[in-house]
CSV table of C-alpha atoms in Angstrom, one decimal:
chain,number,residue,atom,x,y,z
A,1,MET,CA,10.7,-41.8,-46.1
A,2,SER,CA,9.4,-44.7,-44.0
A,3,ILE,CA,5.9,-44.7,-42.5
A,4,LEU,CA,7.5,-44.7,-39.0
A,5,THR,CA,9.5,-41.6,-39.7
A,6,ARG,CA,6.4,-39.8,-41.0
A,7,ILE,CA,4.4,-40.7,-37.9
A,8,ARG,CA,7.2,-39.3,-35.7
A,9,GLN,CA,7.2,-36.0,-37.6
A,10,ILE,CA,3.5,-35.7,-37.4
A,11,ASN,CA,3.6,-36.5,-33.6
A,12,ARG,CA,6.4,-33.9,-33.2
A,13,ARG,CA,4.3,-31.2,-35.1
A,14,ARG,CA,1.3,-32.1,-33.0
A,15,ALA,CA,3.3,-31.9,-29.8
A,16,LEU,CA,4.7,-28.5,-30.8
A,17,GLY,CA,1.2,-27.3,-31.8
A,18,TRP,CA,-0.3,-28.3,-28.5
A,19,ALA,CA,2.7,-26.8,-26.6
A,20,ALA,CA,2.1,-23.5,-28.4
A,21,PHE,CA,-1.6,-23.6,-27.8
A,22,SER,CA,-1.1,-24.4,-24.1
A,23,TYR,CA,1.4,-21.5,-23.7
A,24,THR,CA,-1.0,-19.1,-25.4
A,25,VAL,CA,-3.8,-20.1,-23.2
A,26,ALA,CA,-1.6,-19.7,-20.1
A,27,VAL,CA,-0.5,-16.3,-21.2
A,28,LEU,CA,-4.0,-15.1,-22.0
A,29,SER,CA,-5.4,-16.5,-18.8
A,30,GLY,CA,-2.7,-14.8,-16.7
A,31,ALA,CA,-3.1,-11.6,-18.6
A,32,PHE,CA,-6.9,-11.4,-18.2
A,33,LEU,CA,-6.5,-12.2,-14.4
A,34,GLY,CA,-3.7,-9.6,-14.1
A,35,ALA,CA,-5.7,-6.9,-15.9
A,36,GLU,CA,-8.7,-7.5,-13.7
A,37,ILE,CA,-6.6,-7.3,-10.5
A,38,THR,CA,-4.9,-4.1,-11.8
A,39,LEU,CA,-8.1,-2.4,-12.6
A,40,ARG,CA,-10.5,-3.4,-9.8
A,41,SER,CA,-8.6,-4.8,-6.8
A,42,LYS,CA,-10.2,-3.7,-3.5
A,43,THR,CA,-10.9,-5.5,-0.2
A,44,ARG,CA,-13.3,-4.9,2.6
A,45,ARG,CA,-11.1,-6.0,5.5
A,46,VAL,CA,-7.5,-5.4,6.6
A,47,LYS,CA,-5.3,-8.4,5.9
A,48,GLY,CA,-4.7,-10.7,8.9
A,49,GLU,CA,-5.3,-14.2,10.3
A,50,PHE,CA,-7.6,-15.6,13.0
A,51,VAL,CA,-5.7,-17.6,15.5
A,52,PRO,CA,-6.2,-19.1,19.0
A,53,VAL,CA,-4.3,-17.3,21.7
A,54,GLY,CA,-2.4,-18.8,24.6
A,55,ARG,CA,-1.2,-16.3,27.2
A,56,ARG,CA,1.1,-16.7,30.2
A,57,GLY,CA,1.8,-13.4,32.0
A,58,ASN,CA,3.1,-10.9,29.4
A,59,SER,CA,3.9,-13.6,26.9
A,60,VAL,CA,1.5,-14.6,24.0
A,61,TYR,CA,1.7,-17.9,22.3
A,62,LEU,CA,0.4,-18.3,18.7
A,63,PRO,CA,0.4,-21.0,16.1
A,64,ALA,CA,3.2,-20.7,13.5
A,65,SER,CA,2.1,-19.0,10.2
A,66,PRO,CA,3.5,-16.5,7.7
A,67,GLU,CA,1.7,-13.7,9.6
A,68,THR,CA,2.6,-14.7,13.2
A,69,LEU,CA,6.2,-15.4,12.1
A,70,SER,CA,6.6,-12.0,10.3
A,71,ARG,CA,9.5,-9.9,11.4
A,72,GLY,CA,8.9,-7.0,13.7
A,73,VAL,CA,5.8,-6.2,15.6
A,74,VAL,CA,2.2,-7.2,15.0
A,75,GLY,CA,-1.2,-6.3,16.4
A,76,ILE,CA,-3.8,-8.6,17.9
A,77,VAL,CA,-7.5,-8.0,18.4
A,78,PRO,CA,-9.6,-10.6,20.4
A,79,LEU,CA,-13.0,-11.3,18.9
A,80,LEU,CA,-16.2,-10.4,20.7
A,81,PRO,CA,-17.3,-10.7,23.4
A,82,ASN,CA,-13.8,-9.8,24.5
A,83,LYS,CA,-12.7,-6.2,23.9
A,84,GLY,CA,-9.1,-5.1,23.6
A,85,HIS,CA,-6.0,-4.7,21.5
A,86,ALA,CA,-2.4,-5.4,22.0
A,87,ILE,CA,0.9,-4.7,20.1
A,88,LEU,CA,3.2,-7.7,20.2
A,89,GLY,CA,7.0,-7.6,19.9
A,90,PRO,CA,9.2,-9.6,17.6
A,91,PRO,CA,8.7,-13.4,17.3
A,92,LYS,CA,10.6,-16.2,19.0
A,93,LEU,CA,10.0,-19.9,18.4
A,94,ALA,CA,8.8,-21.9,21.4
A,95,GLY,CA,8.6,-25.4,20.2
A,96,THR,CA,5.9,-25.5,17.5
A,97,LEU,CA,4.5,-22.2,18.6
A,98,VAL,CA,5.5,-18.5,18.2
A,99,ARG,CA,6.0,-16.5,21.4
A,100,ARG,CA,5.7,-12.7,21.3
A,101,GLU,CA,5.8,-10.3,24.3
A,102,ILE,CA,3.1,-7.7,24.8
A,103,LEU,CA,4.5,-4.2,24.3
A,104,GLU,CA,1.2,-2.3,24.7
A,105,GLU,CA,-2.2,-3.4,25.7
A,106,ARG,CA,-5.7,-1.8,25.8
A,107,GLY,CA,-8.5,-3.7,27.4
A,108,VAL,CA,-8.0,-7.4,27.9
A,109,LEU,CA,-6.4,-10.1,25.7
A,110,PRO,CA,-7.5,-13.3,27.5
A,111,ASN,CA,-5.9,-16.7,27.4
A,112,GLY,CA,-7.9,-19.1,25.2
A,113,SER,CA,-9.5,-16.4,23.1
A,114,LEU,CA,-9.8,-16.3,19.3
A,115,ALA,CA,-8.1,-13.3,17.9
A,116,TRP,CA,-7.2,-11.4,14.7
A,117,VAL,CA,-3.5,-10.9,14.3
A,118,SER,CA,-1.9,-8.8,11.6
A,119,THR,CA,1.3,-6.9,10.6
A,120,PHE,CA,-1.0,-4.0,9.9
A,121,VAL,CA,-1.5,-3.9,13.7
A,122,TYR,CA,-5.0,-2.2,13.6
A,123,ASN,CA,-8.2,-3.0,11.8
A,124,GLY,CA,-10.6,-0.4,13.1
A,125,THR,CA,-10.8,3.4,13.4
A,126,PRO,CA,-8.6,5.8,15.4
A,127,GLN,CA,-10.9,5.0,18.3
A,128,GLN,CA,-9.0,1.6,18.5
A,129,LEU,CA,-6.0,3.7,19.6
A,130,GLY,CA,-8.1,5.8,22.0
A,131,ILE,CA,-7.6,8.8,19.8
A,132,PRO,CA,-10.6,11.2,19.2
A,133,PHE,CA,-11.6,11.7,15.6
A,134,GLN,CA,-14.6,12.6,13.3
A,135,HIS,CA,-16.1,10.7,10.4
A,136,THR,CA,-16.3,13.2,7.5
A,137,ALA,CA,-16.6,13.2,3.7
A,138,VAL,CA,-14.5,14.9,1.1
A,139,HIS,CA,-16.6,16.4,-1.6
A,140,THR,CA,-15.3,15.6,-5.1
A,141,GLU,CA,-16.5,16.0,-8.7
A,142,VAL,CA,-17.6,12.3,-8.6
A,143,GLY,CA,-19.1,12.1,-5.2
A,144,GLU,CA,-18.5,12.1,-1.4
A,145,MET,CA,-15.3,10.3,-0.3
A,146,PRO,CA,-15.4,8.9,3.2
A,147,ALA,CA,-12.5,10.2,5.5
A,148,TRP,CA,-11.4,10.4,9.1
A,149,HIS,CA,-10.3,13.7,10.5
A,150,ILE,CA,-8.0,13.6,13.5
A,151,PRO,CA,-7.4,17.1,14.9
A,152,ALA,CA,-3.9,18.1,16.2
A,153,VAL,CA,-3.2,17.5,19.8
A,154,SER,CA,-2.9,21.3,20.3
A,155,GLY,CA,-6.3,21.9,18.8
A,156,GLU,CA,-4.7,24.4,16.4
A,157,LYS,CA,-5.6,24.3,12.7
A,158,ASP,CA,-2.2,24.9,11.2
A,159,ALA,CA,-0.8,21.9,9.4
A,160,ILE,CA,-2.4,18.7,8.2
A,161,ALA,CA,-1.2,15.4,6.8
A,162,ILE,CA,-3.3,14.0,3.9
A,163,VAL,CA,-2.9,10.2,4.3
A,164,ILE,CA,-3.5,8.1,1.1
A,165,HIS,CA,-4.0,4.4,1.2
A,166,GLY,CA,-2.9,2.0,-1.6
A,167,HIS,CA,-4.3,-0.3,-4.3
A,168,GLY,CA,-6.9,-2.5,-2.6
A,169,GLY,CA,-6.0,-1.0,0.7
A,170,GLN,CA,-7.9,0.6,3.6
A,171,ARG,CA,-7.4,3.7,5.8
A,172,ALA,CA,-6.8,1.5,8.8
A,173,GLN,CA,-3.5,0.3,7.4
A,174,ALA,CA,-1.9,3.7,8.2
A,175,LEU,CA,-3.2,3.8,11.8
A,176,ARG,CA,0.3,2.5,12.9
A,177,MET,CA,1.7,5.9,12.1
A,178,LEU,CA,-1.0,8.1,13.7
A,179,PRO,CA,0.7,8.4,17.1
A,180,ALA,CA,3.8,9.8,15.4
A,181,LEU,CA,1.8,12.3,13.3
A,182,ARG,CA,0.1,13.5,16.5
A,183,ARG,CA,3.5,13.9,18.4
A,184,ALA,CA,4.7,15.9,15.4
A,185,GLY,CA,1.9,18.4,16.0
A,186,VAL,CA,-0.1,17.9,12.7
A,187,ALA,CA,-3.7,17.0,12.2
A,188,SER,CA,-4.5,14.2,9.8
A,189,LEU,CA,-7.1,13.4,7.1
A,190,PHE,CA,-7.2,9.7,6.2
A,191,VAL,CA,-8.9,9.8,2.8
A,192,THR,CA,-10.4,7.3,0.4
A,193,PHE,CA,-10.2,7.7,-3.4
A,194,ARG,CA,-12.7,6.8,-6.1
A,195,ASN,CA,-13.5,3.1,-6.8
A,196,ALA,CA,-11.9,2.0,-3.6
A,197,HIS,CA,-14.0,0.1,-1.1
A,198,GLY,CA,-16.6,2.4,0.5
A,199,ALA,CA,-16.0,5.2,-2.1
A,200,PRO,CA,-18.2,6.1,-5.0
A,201,ARG,CA,-18.0,4.0,-8.1
A,202,VAL,CA,-17.0,5.9,-11.2
A,203,GLY,CA,-17.7,4.5,-14.7
A,204,LYS,CA,-16.9,0.8,-14.8
A,205,GLY,CA,-15.2,1.0,-11.4
A,206,TYR,CA,-11.7,0.9,-12.8
A,207,LEU,CA,-8.7,2.4,-10.9
A,208,SER,CA,-6.4,4.7,-12.9
A,209,LEU,CA,-3.3,3.8,-10.9
A,210,GLY,CA,-2.8,7.4,-9.5
A,211,ASP,CA,-3.9,9.6,-12.4
A,212,GLY,CA,-7.6,10.2,-11.7
A,213,GLU,CA,-7.3,9.6,-8.0
A,214,ALA,CA,-5.0,12.6,-7.7
A,215,ALA,CA,-8.1,14.8,-8.2
A,216,ASP,CA,-9.6,13.4,-5.1
A,217,VAL,CA,-6.5,14.4,-3.1
A,218,ILE,CA,-6.8,18.0,-4.5
A,219,SER,CA,-10.4,17.9,-3.2
A,220,ALA,CA,-9.0,16.8,0.2
A,221,LEU,CA,-6.8,19.8,0.2
A,222,GLU,CA,-9.9,21.9,-0.6
A,223,TRP,CA,-11.6,20.3,2.4
A,224,ALA,CA,-8.6,21.2,4.6
A,225,LYS,CA,-8.7,24.8,3.4
A,226,THR,CA,-12.4,25.1,4.2
A,227,ALA,CA,-11.7,23.5,7.6
A,228,GLY,CA,-9.2,26.3,8.3
A,229,TYR,CA,-5.9,24.5,7.7
A,230,LYS,CA,-3.0,26.6,6.3
A,231,ARG,CA,-0.5,24.0,4.9
A,232,ALA,CA,-0.1,20.3,4.3
A,233,ILE,CA,2.0,17.3,3.6
A,234,LEU,CA,1.0,14.3,1.5
A,235,TYR,CA,1.6,10.8,2.9
A,236,GLY,CA,1.1,7.9,0.4
A,237,PHE,CA,1.3,4.1,0.8
A,238,SER,CA,2.0,1.9,-2.3
A,239,MET,CA,-0.3,3.1,-5.0
A,240,GLY,CA,-1.1,6.0,-2.7
A,241,GLY,CA,2.5,7.1,-3.2
A,242,ASN,CA,1.9,7.3,-7.0
A,243,VAL,CA,-1.3,9.3,-6.3
A,244,ALA,CA,0.7,11.8,-4.1
A,245,LEU,CA,3.3,12.2,-6.8
A,246,CYS,CA,0.6,12.8,-9.5
A,247,VAL,CA,-0.6,15.7,-7.4
A,248,LEU,CA,2.8,17.4,-8.0
A,249,ARG,CA,1.9,17.9,-11.7
A,250,PRO,CA,1.9,21.6,-12.8
A,251,ARG,CA,-1.8,21.3,-13.8
A,252,TYR,CA,-2.8,21.0,-10.1
A,253,GLN,CA,-0.8,24.0,-9.0
A,254,PRO,CA,-1.3,26.3,-7.1
A,255,TYR,CA,-2.8,24.1,-4.5
A,256,PRO,CA,-5.8,25.1,-2.3
A,257,ILE,CA,-3.2,25.3,0.5
A,258,PRO,CA,0.6,25.0,0.3
A,259,VAL,CA,2.0,21.5,0.2
A,260,THR,CA,5.5,21.5,1.7
A,261,GLY,CA,6.5,17.8,1.5
A,262,VAL,CA,5.7,14.2,0.5
A,263,ALA,CA,6.2,11.0,2.5
A,264,LEU,CA,6.2,7.7,0.6
A,265,ASP,CA,6.0,4.2,2.0
A,266,CYS,CA,6.9,1.5,-0.6
A,267,PRO,CA,5.5,3.6,-3.5
A,268,ALA,CA,4.4,2.2,-6.9
A,269,LEU,CA,6.6,4.4,-9.1
A,270,ASP,CA,6.6,2.3,-12.4
A,271,TRP,CA,3.5,0.3,-13.1
A,272,ARG,CA,5.0,-1.6,-16.1
A,273,ASP,CA,7.8,-2.9,-13.9
A,274,THR,CA,5.3,-3.7,-11.1
A,275,ILE,CA,3.1,-5.7,-13.4
A,276,ARG,CA,6.0,-7.7,-14.8
A,277,SER,CA,7.5,-8.4,-11.4
A,278,ASN,CA,4.2,-9.6,-9.9
A,279,GLY,CA,4.1,-12.3,-12.6
A,280,GLN,CA,7.5,-13.5,-11.5
A,281,ARG,CA,6.4,-13.3,-7.9
A,282,TYR,CA,4.2,-16.4,-8.4
A,283,GLY,CA,7.0,-18.5,-9.9
A,284,ILE,CA,6.2,-17.8,-13.6
A,285,PRO,CA,9.4,-18.0,-15.7
A,286,THR,CA,10.9,-14.6,-16.7
A,287,PHE,CA,10.2,-14.8,-20.4
A,288,MET,CA,6.6,-15.8,-19.7
A,289,ALA,CA,6.1,-13.1,-17.1
A,290,ARG,CA,7.3,-10.6,-19.7
A,291,HIS,CA,4.7,-11.8,-22.2
A,292,ILE,CA,1.9,-11.8,-19.6
A,293,GLY,CA,3.0,-8.3,-18.4
A,294,ASN,CA,2.9,-6.8,-21.9
A,295,PHE,CA,-0.5,-8.3,-22.5
A,296,VAL,CA,-1.8,-7.0,-19.1
A,297,GLN,CA,-0.7,-3.5,-20.1
A,298,PHE,CA,-2.5,-3.9,-23.5
A,299,LEU,CA,-5.7,-5.1,-21.8
A,300,VAL,CA,-5.7,-2.4,-19.1
A,301,THR,CA,-5.2,0.3,-21.7
A,302,ARG,CA,-7.8,-1.2,-24.0
A,303,ARG,CA,-10.4,-1.5,-21.3
A,304,SER,CA,-9.8,1.7,-19.3
A,305,GLY,CA,-7.8,4.0,-21.6
A,306,GLN,CA,-4.9,3.9,-19.0
A,307,ASP,CA,-1.8,5.8,-20.1
A,308,PHE,CA,1.1,4.2,-18.3
A,309,ASP,CA,3.4,7.1,-19.2
A,310,VAL,CA,1.2,9.4,-17.1
A,311,VAL,CA,1.8,7.4,-13.9
A,312,ASP,CA,5.5,6.7,-14.6
A,313,GLN,CA,6.9,8.6,-11.6
A,314,LEU,CA,10.5,7.7,-12.4
A,315,ALA,CA,10.2,9.5,-15.8
A,316,ALA,CA,8.6,12.4,-13.9
A,317,ALA,CA,11.3,12.6,-11.3
A,318,PRO,CA,13.2,15.6,-12.9
A,319,SER,CA,10.1,17.7,-12.4
A,320,PHE,CA,9.6,17.1,-8.7
A,321,ASN,CA,10.1,20.2,-6.5
A,322,LEU,CA,9.2,19.2,-3.0
A,323,PRO,CA,11.2,17.3,-0.3
A,324,ILE,CA,10.4,13.6,-0.3
A,325,LEU,CA,10.8,11.2,2.6
A,326,LEU,CA,11.0,7.6,1.3
A,327,TRP,CA,10.9,4.2,2.8
A,328,HIS,CA,11.1,0.8,1.1
A,329,GLY,CA,11.6,-2.7,2.4
A,330,THR,CA,14.2,-5.1,0.9
A,331,ARG,CA,11.7,-8.0,1.1
A,332,ASP,CA,8.9,-6.2,-0.8
A,333,ALA,CA,7.5,-8.7,-3.2
A,334,THR,CA,4.7,-6.4,-4.4
A,335,ILE,CA,6.6,-3.3,-5.5
A,336,PRO,CA,10.3,-3.9,-6.5
A,337,ILE,CA,12.6,-1.9,-4.3
A,338,ARG,CA,14.6,-1.0,-7.4
A,339,GLN,CA,12.0,1.6,-8.1
A,340,SER,CA,12.7,3.5,-4.9
A,341,ASP,CA,16.4,3.0,-5.5
A,342,ALA,CA,16.1,4.6,-8.9
A,343,LEU,CA,14.1,7.6,-7.5
A,344,ALA,CA,16.6,8.2,-4.7
A,345,ALA,CA,19.5,8.0,-7.2
A,346,ALA,CA,17.7,10.4,-9.6
A,347,ARG,CA,16.8,13.1,-7.0
A,348,PRO,CA,19.3,12.9,-4.1
A,349,ASP,CA,18.7,16.7,-3.7
A,350,LEU,CA,15.1,16.0,-2.7
A,351,VAL,CA,14.9,12.5,-1.4
A,352,GLU,CA,15.7,11.3,2.1
A,353,TYR,CA,15.8,7.5,1.6
A,354,HIS,CA,15.5,4.8,4.2
A,355,ARG,CA,16.1,1.3,2.8
A,356,VAL,CA,14.6,-1.0,5.5
A,357,GLU,CA,16.3,-4.4,5.7
A,358,GLY,CA,13.9,-7.3,6.0
A,359,ALA,CA,10.7,-5.3,5.6
A,360,LYS,CA,7.8,-6.5,3.4
A,361,HIS,CA,5.5,-4.3,1.4
A,362,ILE,CA,4.3,-1.3,3.5
A,363,ARG,CA,5.7,-3.0,6.7
A,364,CYS,CA,8.7,-0.8,7.1
A,365,TRP,CA,7.3,0.6,10.4
A,366,ASN,CA,7.0,-2.9,11.9
A,367,ILE,CA,10.8,-3.6,11.7
A,368,ASN,CA,11.7,-0.7,14.0
A,369,PRO,CA,8.7,1.5,15.0
A,370,GLN,CA,10.8,3.9,17.1
A,371,LYS,CA,13.2,4.6,14.2
A,372,TYR,CA,10.5,4.9,11.6
A,373,ASP,CA,8.5,7.3,13.9
A,374,ALA,CA,11.6,9.4,14.6
A,375,GLU,CA,12.3,9.7,10.8
A,376,LEU,CA,8.7,10.8,10.2
A,377,GLU,CA,8.6,13.3,13.0
A,378,ALA,CA,12.0,14.8,12.0
A,379,PHE,CA,10.8,15.2,8.4
A,380,ILE,CA,7.6,16.9,9.5
A,381,ALA,CA,9.6,19.3,11.7
A,382,ARG,CA,11.8,20.1,8.7
A,383,VAL,CA,9.1,20.7,6.1
A,384,LEU,CA,6.5,22.2,8.5
A,385,PRO,CA,8.6,24.5,10.7
A,386,GLY,CA,6.9,26.1,13.6
A,387,VAL,CA,4.2,23.5,14.1
A,388,LYS,CA,3.1,23.5,17.8
A,389,VAL,CA,3.7,20.1,19.3
């Protein structure tokens, strides 16, 4: 064998060695980052963008961005010293700008102001909608969980919706649905669960993806019973949907007050699938995303003791015994819509499924607010008959 051939073989082995080393480093780095996000993700503020506002009559002009170009309606809040809030209709391109028409307005949205714009529409408390509410706290075994209590319009203490935010989410993300809940005649309790922003830290601050957080929802039902409410529905967003379904386990029954239905918006039903798909979301090749996903699961279990079987709601579907209202957007890049497809296929006897074309993660309401609200109000009328509206 010539010296040149030997050099080529050595270089090839070195190249393969470096490639394997680089691949391993990339997988480990992605897995450690993924595990940290899975276990701890929480944010202080509702997602949105700050943009300059141009206004001419009822038309608002905004710079083009992923948020301002999003399908459906958005909310906009001018920064201080201006006070106001507006809901803007679907986008239309106007040269290099995005034009949206004002659908609703409170206060003043002045021309030339700097404003926060978001598909979550609101970033405050129910007061931002002009709706009376009380700050309260739900007593749990691990501390006091902050919550908002919004009484029913009738003033009666009959039925209440326990509203559960998602992974890294905030209570304000569900304010879009509050007017429909009030029209349906129910009170609301917007809760926070352990290790979320503003809630007590438990242990190392790790989320349990629905398992431990379910106990906080049981405590919310205890709060509702003490407050005089007689029955409830659960309303979960993203991971909050998994939390709500964990509450359906036999070990939590009987409930402090009867739970008669569950509403789910883009729920996380299979965390293994969610972790794998989020790797591919950022352009990682499928085989690599699978390796990263498997190692993320290993790290999460090693660090927190997480049992992914316990929060696998597709496996648990045969045991569900309550009516379920389910929405999921076809453009959801966070939780694959195939999970909701599978749940609807597994339990057609329980699940009323609305597959929302073009909707992103927990943005189903934005595509057609009137249709979404009507579906929610009809479901409440069905599972909570006799509620005074």
